[in-house]
């Protein structure tokens, strides 16, 4: 489902074999361009695996997106900078709602 | 139209993978504005910087190209046959997950020409694989 808003926030989910869905990514747009991607990692109980500065891509983390060429946004993968950043605090409330939603194991309605 | 089944019951009874679904599918090619696999890879993986996960029927294995860290590792993705009797539900296709590293690259642009899986050049591998994730 797409939004006509110029700065929407999209929640990305995967379909599980039992018909439930799990939200695992948040994509935050500004002026029609993806600015921040949040990748959520969960443990077996559906609790969030926190950011791990030593192995940042194994815990929950975020990526900045930048304009790679005109009109094409891409993940900010500079070779000399850690591309995995700590998730900004402002998304804590949304993430708590996502954890609750995932743990309720909602089924996708067709 | 008779479609050739490549992976029978991939996601459950009757949910097959067909020959025309191997390689970069129409939506992926359309987003990259190309009809050519090499250009789709250049767009999604090299330019946008996404990760790629795919299932290669010839080796019955899921692979992941994780572009978020350097070196870029190509790995065998964890597979859990106990999760389901159907192949498609046996792997999360998450390239963040740890797995056996089969190749490493310092530059993403080197992958297409140099990666081989089961002694097969990557362009042939991806053309005959079912892509399970570009993210």
mmCIF file of C-alpha atoms in Angstrom:
data_model
loop_
_atom_site.group_PDB
_atom_site.id
_atom_site.type_symbol
_atom_site.label_atom_id
_atom_site.label_comp_id
_atom_site.label_asym_id
_atom_site.label_seq_id
_atom_site.Cartn_x
_atom_site.Cartn_y
_atom_site.Cartn_z
ATOM 1 C CA UNK A 1 0.000 0.000 0.000
ATOM 2 C CA UNK A 2 1.495 3.316 -1.051
ATOM 3 C CA UNK A 3 0.881 6.762 0.381
ATOM 4 C CA UNK A 4 0.467 10.024 -1.499
ATOM 5 C CA UNK A 5 1.998 11.882 1.413
ATOM 6 C CA UNK A 6 5.332 13.503 0.645
ATOM 7 C CA UNK A 7 6.890 12.163 3.843
ATOM 8 C CA UNK A 8 5.337 8.801 4.669
ATOM 9 C CA UNK A 9 6.610 6.103 7.001
ATOM 10 C CA UNK A 10 6.296 2.588 5.625
ATOM 11 C CA UNK A 11 6.277 -0.580 7.701
ATOM 12 C CA UNK A 12 7.676 -3.627 5.904
ATOM 13 C CA UNK A 13 6.558 -7.095 6.965
ATOM 14 C CA UNK A 14 7.260 -10.665 6.018
ATOM 15 C CA UNK A 15 4.689 -13.403 5.692
ATOM 16 C CA UNK A 16 5.265 -16.410 7.931
ATOM 17 C CA UNK A 17 4.406 -20.002 7.002
ATOM 18 C CA UNK A 18 1.450 -20.016 9.431
ATOM 19 C CA UNK A 19 -0.155 -17.012 7.747
ATOM 20 C CA UNK A 20 0.918 -14.445 10.351
ATOM 21 C CA UNK A 21 3.029 -11.423 9.514
ATOM 22 C CA UNK A 22 6.062 -9.935 11.230
ATOM 23 C CA UNK A 23 7.006 -6.289 10.792
ATOM 24 C CA UNK A 24 10.780 -6.049 10.554
ATOM 25 C CA UNK A 25 11.664 -2.823 8.706
ATOM 26 C CA UNK A 26 10.649 0.822 8.905
ATOM 27 C CA UNK A 27 11.297 3.113 5.944
ATOM 28 C CA UNK A 28 11.074 6.840 6.655
ATOM 29 C CA UNK A 29 10.660 9.192 3.696
ATOM 30 C CA UNK A 30 11.135 12.955 3.503
ATOM 31 C CA UNK A 31 9.939 14.872 0.455
ATOM 32 C CA UNK A 32 9.330 11.623 -1.452
ATOM 33 C CA UNK A 33 12.854 10.360 -0.769
ATOM 34 C CA UNK A 34 13.861 7.538 1.542
ATOM 35 C CA UNK A 35 16.020 9.068 4.263
ATOM 36 C CA UNK A 36 16.237 6.436 6.971
ATOM 37 C CA UNK A 37 15.798 2.664 7.002
ATOM 38 C CA UNK A 38 15.404 0.845 10.300
ATOM 39 C CA UNK A 39 16.069 -2.909 10.411
ATOM 40 C CA UNK A 40 14.557 -4.607 13.451
ATOM 41 C CA UNK A 41 15.987 -7.892 14.713
ATOM 42 C CA UNK A 42 13.923 -10.039 17.072
ATOM 43 C CA UNK A 43 14.794 -12.955 19.323
ATOM 44 C CA UNK A 44 12.766 -16.170 19.495
ATOM 45 C CA UNK A 45 10.299 -14.562 21.922
ATOM 46 C CA UNK A 46 9.697 -11.591 19.667
ATOM 47 C CA UNK A 47 11.727 -9.215 21.816
ATOM 48 C CA UNK A 48 13.954 -6.725 20.100
ATOM 49 C CA UNK A 49 17.687 -7.500 19.803
ATOM 50 C CA UNK A 50 19.326 -4.167 20.706
ATOM 51 C CA UNK A 51 21.983 -2.325 18.740
ATOM 52 C CA UNK A 52 25.365 -3.962 19.184
ATOM 53 C CA UNK A 53 28.246 -1.532 18.509
ATOM 54 C CA UNK A 54 30.716 -4.434 18.106
ATOM 55 C CA UNK A 55 28.566 -6.383 15.621
ATOM 56 C CA UNK A 56 26.125 -3.715 14.473
ATOM 57 C CA UNK A 57 24.544 -5.640 11.624
ATOM 58 C CA UNK A 58 23.558 -8.506 13.950
ATOM 59 C CA UNK A 59 21.393 -6.312 16.202
ATOM 60 C CA UNK A 60 18.668 -3.812 15.366
ATOM 61 C CA UNK A 61 20.109 -0.852 13.485
ATOM 62 C CA UNK A 62 19.416 1.891 10.997
ATOM 63 C CA UNK A 63 20.850 3.075 7.685
ATOM 64 C CA UNK A 64 20.957 6.548 6.229
ATOM 65 C CA UNK A 65 19.974 6.789 2.557
ATOM 66 C CA UNK A 66 21.439 9.392 0.231
ATOM 67 C CA UNK A 67 20.940 10.390 -3.379
ATOM 68 C CA UNK A 68 23.366 8.278 -5.438
ATOM 69 C CA UNK A 69 22.493 9.911 -8.709
ATOM 70 C CA UNK A 70 19.657 12.082 -9.825
ATOM 71 C CA UNK A 71 16.425 10.610 -8.529
ATOM 72 C CA UNK A 72 17.986 7.358 -7.311
ATOM 73 C CA UNK A 73 18.301 6.905 -3.572
ATOM 74 C CA UNK A 74 20.691 4.324 -2.174
ATOM 75 C CA UNK A 75 21.945 2.980 1.107
ATOM 76 C CA UNK A 76 24.798 5.037 2.480
ATOM 77 C CA UNK A 77 27.582 2.412 2.316
ATOM 78 C CA UNK A 78 30.746 4.452 2.533
ATOM 79 C CA UNK A 79 33.774 2.158 2.816
ATOM 80 C CA UNK A 80 35.396 4.164 5.611
ATOM 81 C CA UNK A 81 32.308 4.688 7.772
ATOM 82 C CA UNK A 82 30.209 2.165 9.688
ATOM 83 C CA UNK A 83 26.938 2.192 7.732
ATOM 84 C CA UNK A 84 24.995 0.777 10.683
ATOM 85 C CA UNK A 85 23.822 3.465 13.054
ATOM 86 C CA UNK A 86 21.976 3.357 16.347
ATOM 87 C CA UNK A 87 18.199 3.721 15.915
ATOM 88 C CA UNK A 88 17.173 7.308 16.774
ATOM 89 C CA UNK A 89 15.249 7.609 20.063
ATOM 90 C CA UNK A 90 12.270 9.258 18.383
ATOM 91 C CA UNK A 91 11.181 5.902 16.951
ATOM 92 C CA UNK A 92 11.105 4.101 20.303
ATOM 93 C CA UNK A 93 7.347 4.435 20.734
ATOM 94 C CA UNK A 94 6.634 3.159 17.208
ATOM 95 C CA UNK A 95 9.002 0.232 17.737
ATOM 96 C CA UNK A 96 7.261 -0.691 20.994
ATOM 97 C CA UNK A 97 3.951 -0.753 19.103
ATOM 98 C CA UNK A 98 5.543 -2.978 16.433
ATOM 99 C CA UNK A 99 6.844 -5.409 19.059
ATOM 100 C CA UNK A 100 3.340 -5.635 20.539
ATOM 101 C CA UNK A 101 1.799 -6.102 17.088
ATOM 102 C CA UNK A 102 4.252 -8.847 16.138
ATOM 103 C CA UNK A 103 3.708 -10.694 19.418
ATOM 104 C CA UNK A 104 -0.049 -10.723 18.783
ATOM 105 C CA UNK A 105 0.775 -12.775 15.648
ATOM 106 C CA UNK A 106 -1.818 -11.226 13.384
ATOM 107 C CA UNK A 107 -2.841 -13.079 10.253
ATOM 108 C CA UNK A 108 -2.666 -11.398 6.883
ATOM 109 C CA UNK A 109 -6.153 -10.764 5.520
ATOM 110 C CA UNK A 110 -6.471 -11.328 1.797
ATOM 111 C CA UNK B 1 0.416 -21.097 -21.696
ATOM 112 C CA UNK B 2 2.197 -24.151 -20.322
ATOM 113 C CA UNK B 3 4.695 -22.963 -17.754
ATOM 114 C CA UNK B 4 7.591 -25.215 -16.839
ATOM 115 C CA UNK B 5 7.782 -25.988 -13.125
ATOM 116 C CA UNK B 6 11.316 -25.656 -11.754
ATOM 117 C CA UNK B 7 10.687 -26.100 -8.014
ATOM 118 C CA UNK B 8 7.588 -28.094 -7.236
ATOM 119 C CA UNK B 9 5.535 -27.092 -4.171
ATOM 120 C CA UNK B 10 8.091 -24.453 -3.158
ATOM 121 C CA UNK B 11 5.761 -22.634 -0.752
ATOM 122 C CA UNK B 12 3.160 -25.356 -0.314
ATOM 123 C CA UNK B 13 0.947 -27.663 -2.362
ATOM 124 C CA UNK B 14 0.585 -26.225 -5.874
ATOM 125 C CA UNK B 15 2.705 -23.175 -5.044
ATOM 126 C CA UNK B 16 5.459 -23.872 -7.524
ATOM 127 C CA UNK B 17 8.331 -21.775 -8.868
ATOM 128 C CA UNK B 18 8.151 -21.582 -12.644
ATOM 129 C CA UNK B 19 10.934 -21.154 -15.168
ATOM 130 C CA UNK B 20 9.832 -17.595 -16.004
ATOM 131 C CA UNK B 21 10.274 -16.620 -12.333
ATOM 132 C CA UNK B 22 14.005 -17.413 -12.263
ATOM 133 C CA UNK B 23 16.544 -14.591 -12.292
ATOM 134 C CA UNK B 24 15.481 -10.969 -11.954
ATOM 135 C CA UNK B 25 11.711 -10.939 -12.267
ATOM 136 C CA UNK B 26 9.665 -8.410 -14.226
ATOM 137 C CA UNK B 27 9.050 -6.072 -11.269
ATOM 138 C CA UNK B 28 12.774 -6.024 -10.439
ATOM 139 C CA UNK B 29 13.732 -5.337 -14.051
ATOM 140 C CA UNK B 30 11.071 -2.663 -14.329
ATOM 141 C CA UNK B 31 12.318 -0.863 -11.226
ATOM 142 C CA UNK B 32 15.822 -0.888 -12.665
ATOM 143 C CA UNK B 33 14.417 0.254 -16.033
ATOM 144 C CA UNK B 34 16.126 -2.528 -17.945
ATOM 145 C CA UNK B 35 15.515 -5.888 -19.570
ATOM 146 C CA UNK B 36 19.039 -7.098 -18.801
ATOM 147 C CA UNK B 37 20.100 -9.045 -15.698
ATOM 148 C CA UNK B 38 23.511 -7.375 -15.526
ATOM 149 C CA UNK B 39 21.914 -3.919 -15.479
ATOM 150 C CA UNK B 40 19.383 -4.972 -12.837
ATOM 151 C CA UNK B 41 22.244 -6.168 -10.617
ATOM 152 C CA UNK B 42 24.131 -2.940 -11.259
ATOM 153 C CA UNK B 43 21.098 -0.903 -10.220
ATOM 154 C CA UNK B 44 19.819 -2.802 -7.184
ATOM 155 C CA UNK B 45 23.052 -4.106 -5.705
ATOM 156 C CA UNK B 46 25.865 -1.857 -6.927
ATOM 157 C CA UNK B 47 24.087 1.514 -7.059
ATOM 158 C CA UNK B 48 21.275 1.339 -4.493
ATOM 159 C CA UNK B 49 23.373 -0.875 -2.213
ATOM 160 C CA UNK B 50 20.822 -3.571 -1.419
ATOM 161 C CA UNK B 51 21.492 -7.118 -0.266
ATOM 162 C CA UNK B 52 20.563 -10.102 -2.424
ATOM 163 C CA UNK B 53 19.268 -13.505 -1.325
ATOM 164 C CA UNK B 54 18.457 -16.363 -3.684
ATOM 165 C CA UNK B 55 17.822 -20.079 -3.889
ATOM 166 C CA UNK B 56 19.873 -22.018 -6.442
ATOM 167 C CA UNK B 57 18.058 -25.257 -7.343
ATOM 168 C CA UNK B 58 21.169 -26.887 -8.837
ATOM 169 C CA UNK B 59 22.879 -26.966 -5.417
ATOM 170 C CA UNK B 60 19.641 -26.942 -3.384
ATOM 171 C CA UNK B 61 21.086 -24.067 -1.340
ATOM 172 C CA UNK B 62 20.134 -20.535 -0.304
ATOM 173 C CA UNK B 63 22.842 -17.884 -0.788
ATOM 174 C CA UNK B 64 23.161 -14.288 0.344
ATOM 175 C CA UNK B 65 25.263 -11.355 -0.822
ATOM 176 C CA UNK B 66 25.529 -8.993 2.133
ATOM 177 C CA UNK B 67 26.636 -5.583 0.888
ATOM 178 C CA UNK B 68 26.282 -3.646 4.155
ATOM 179 C CA UNK B 69 29.738 -4.418 5.452
ATOM 180 C CA UNK B 70 33.201 -4.625 3.982
ATOM 181 C CA UNK B 71 34.424 -6.981 2.820
ATOM 182 C CA UNK B 72 31.194 -7.934 1.095
ATOM 183 C CA UNK B 73 30.584 -11.534 1.997
ATOM 184 C CA UNK B 74 28.789 -14.110 -0.098
ATOM 185 C CA UNK B 75 27.467 -16.757 2.210
ATOM 186 C CA UNK B 76 25.361 -19.861 2.479
ATOM 187 C CA UNK B 77 22.267 -18.772 4.368
ATOM 188 C CA UNK B 78 21.058 -20.825 7.331
ATOM 189 C CA UNK B 79 18.394 -23.340 6.406
ATOM 190 C CA UNK B 80 16.018 -24.965 8.867
ATOM 191 C CA UNK B 81 14.432 -28.036 7.344
ATOM 192 C CA UNK B 82 12.632 -28.632 10.634
ATOM 193 C CA UNK B 83 10.607 -25.429 10.123
ATOM 194 C CA UNK B 84 8.624 -26.733 7.185
ATOM 195 C CA UNK B 85 8.489 -29.509 4.630
ATOM 196 C CA UNK B 86 8.405 -26.821 1.922
ATOM 197 C CA UNK B 87 11.702 -25.308 0.767
ATOM 198 C CA UNK B 88 10.488 -21.715 0.658
ATOM 199 C CA UNK B 89 9.692 -21.630 4.371
ATOM 200 C CA UNK B 90 13.004 -23.167 5.456
ATOM 201 C CA UNK B 91 15.160 -20.040 5.126
ATOM 202 C CA UNK B 92 14.608 -16.449 6.307
ATOM 203 C CA UNK B 93 16.652 -15.152 3.358
ATOM 204 C CA UNK B 94 18.152 -12.571 5.685
ATOM 205 C CA UNK B 95 21.735 -11.874 4.624
ATOM 206 C CA UNK B 96 22.465 -10.415 8.079
ATOM 207 C CA UNK B 97 22.375 -13.961 9.454
ATOM 208 C CA UNK B 98 25.688 -15.691 9.942
ATOM 209 C CA UNK B 99 26.530 -18.451 7.493
ATOM 210 C CA UNK B 100 29.443 -20.152 5.786
ATOM 211 C CA UNK B 101 31.320 -17.526 3.772
ATOM 212 C CA UNK B 102 32.116 -18.793 0.285
ATOM 213 C CA UNK B 103 33.575 -15.597 -1.202
ATOM 214 C CA UNK B 104 34.530 -12.057 -0.163
ATOM 215 C CA UNK B 105 34.887 -8.895 -2.204
ATOM 216 C CA UNK B 106 36.298 -5.453 -1.402
ATOM 217 C CA UNK B 107 34.322 -3.828 -4.194
ATOM 218 C CA UNK B 108 30.725 -4.559 -5.072
ATOM 219 C CA UNK B 109 31.562 -3.977 -8.751
ATOM 220 C CA UNK B 110 33.849 -7.049 -8.693
ATOM 221 C CA UNK B 111 31.118 -9.538 -7.825
ATOM 222 C CA UNK B 112 29.395 -10.001 -11.187
ATOM 223 C CA UNK B 113 32.548 -10.910 -13.106
ATOM 224 C CA UNK B 114 34.345 -12.897 -10.417
ATOM 225 C CA UNK B 115 31.852 -14.768 -8.289
ATOM 226 C CA UNK B 116 31.442 -18.449 -9.042
ATOM 227 C CA UNK B 117 29.144 -20.860 -7.263
ATOM 228 C CA UNK B 118 29.618 -24.564 -7.841
ATOM 229 C CA UNK B 119 32.167 -23.582 -10.524
ATOM 230 C CA UNK B 120 29.447 -21.732 -12.394
ATOM 231 C CA UNK B 121 29.780 -18.021 -13.291
ATOM 232 C CA UNK B 122 27.446 -15.794 -11.325
ATOM 233 C CA UNK B 123 25.459 -14.573 -14.329
ATOM 234 C CA UNK B 124 24.461 -18.159 -15.082
ATOM 235 C CA UNK B 125 23.790 -18.878 -11.397
ATOM 236 C CA UNK B 126 21.440 -15.927 -10.926
ATOM 237 C CA UNK B 127 19.690 -16.604 -14.234
ATOM 238 C CA UNK B 128 18.809 -20.050 -12.893
ATOM 239 C CA UNK B 129 18.048 -19.055 -9.313
ATOM 240 C CA UNK B 130 14.893 -17.950 -7.561
ATOM 241 C CA UNK B 131 15.501 -14.556 -5.954
ATOM 242 C CA UNK B 132 14.087 -14.590 -2.427
ATOM 243 C CA UNK B 133 15.027 -11.100 -1.330
ATOM 244 C CA UNK B 134 16.440 -7.786 -2.499
ATOM 245 C CA UNK B 135 16.514 -5.426 0.445
#
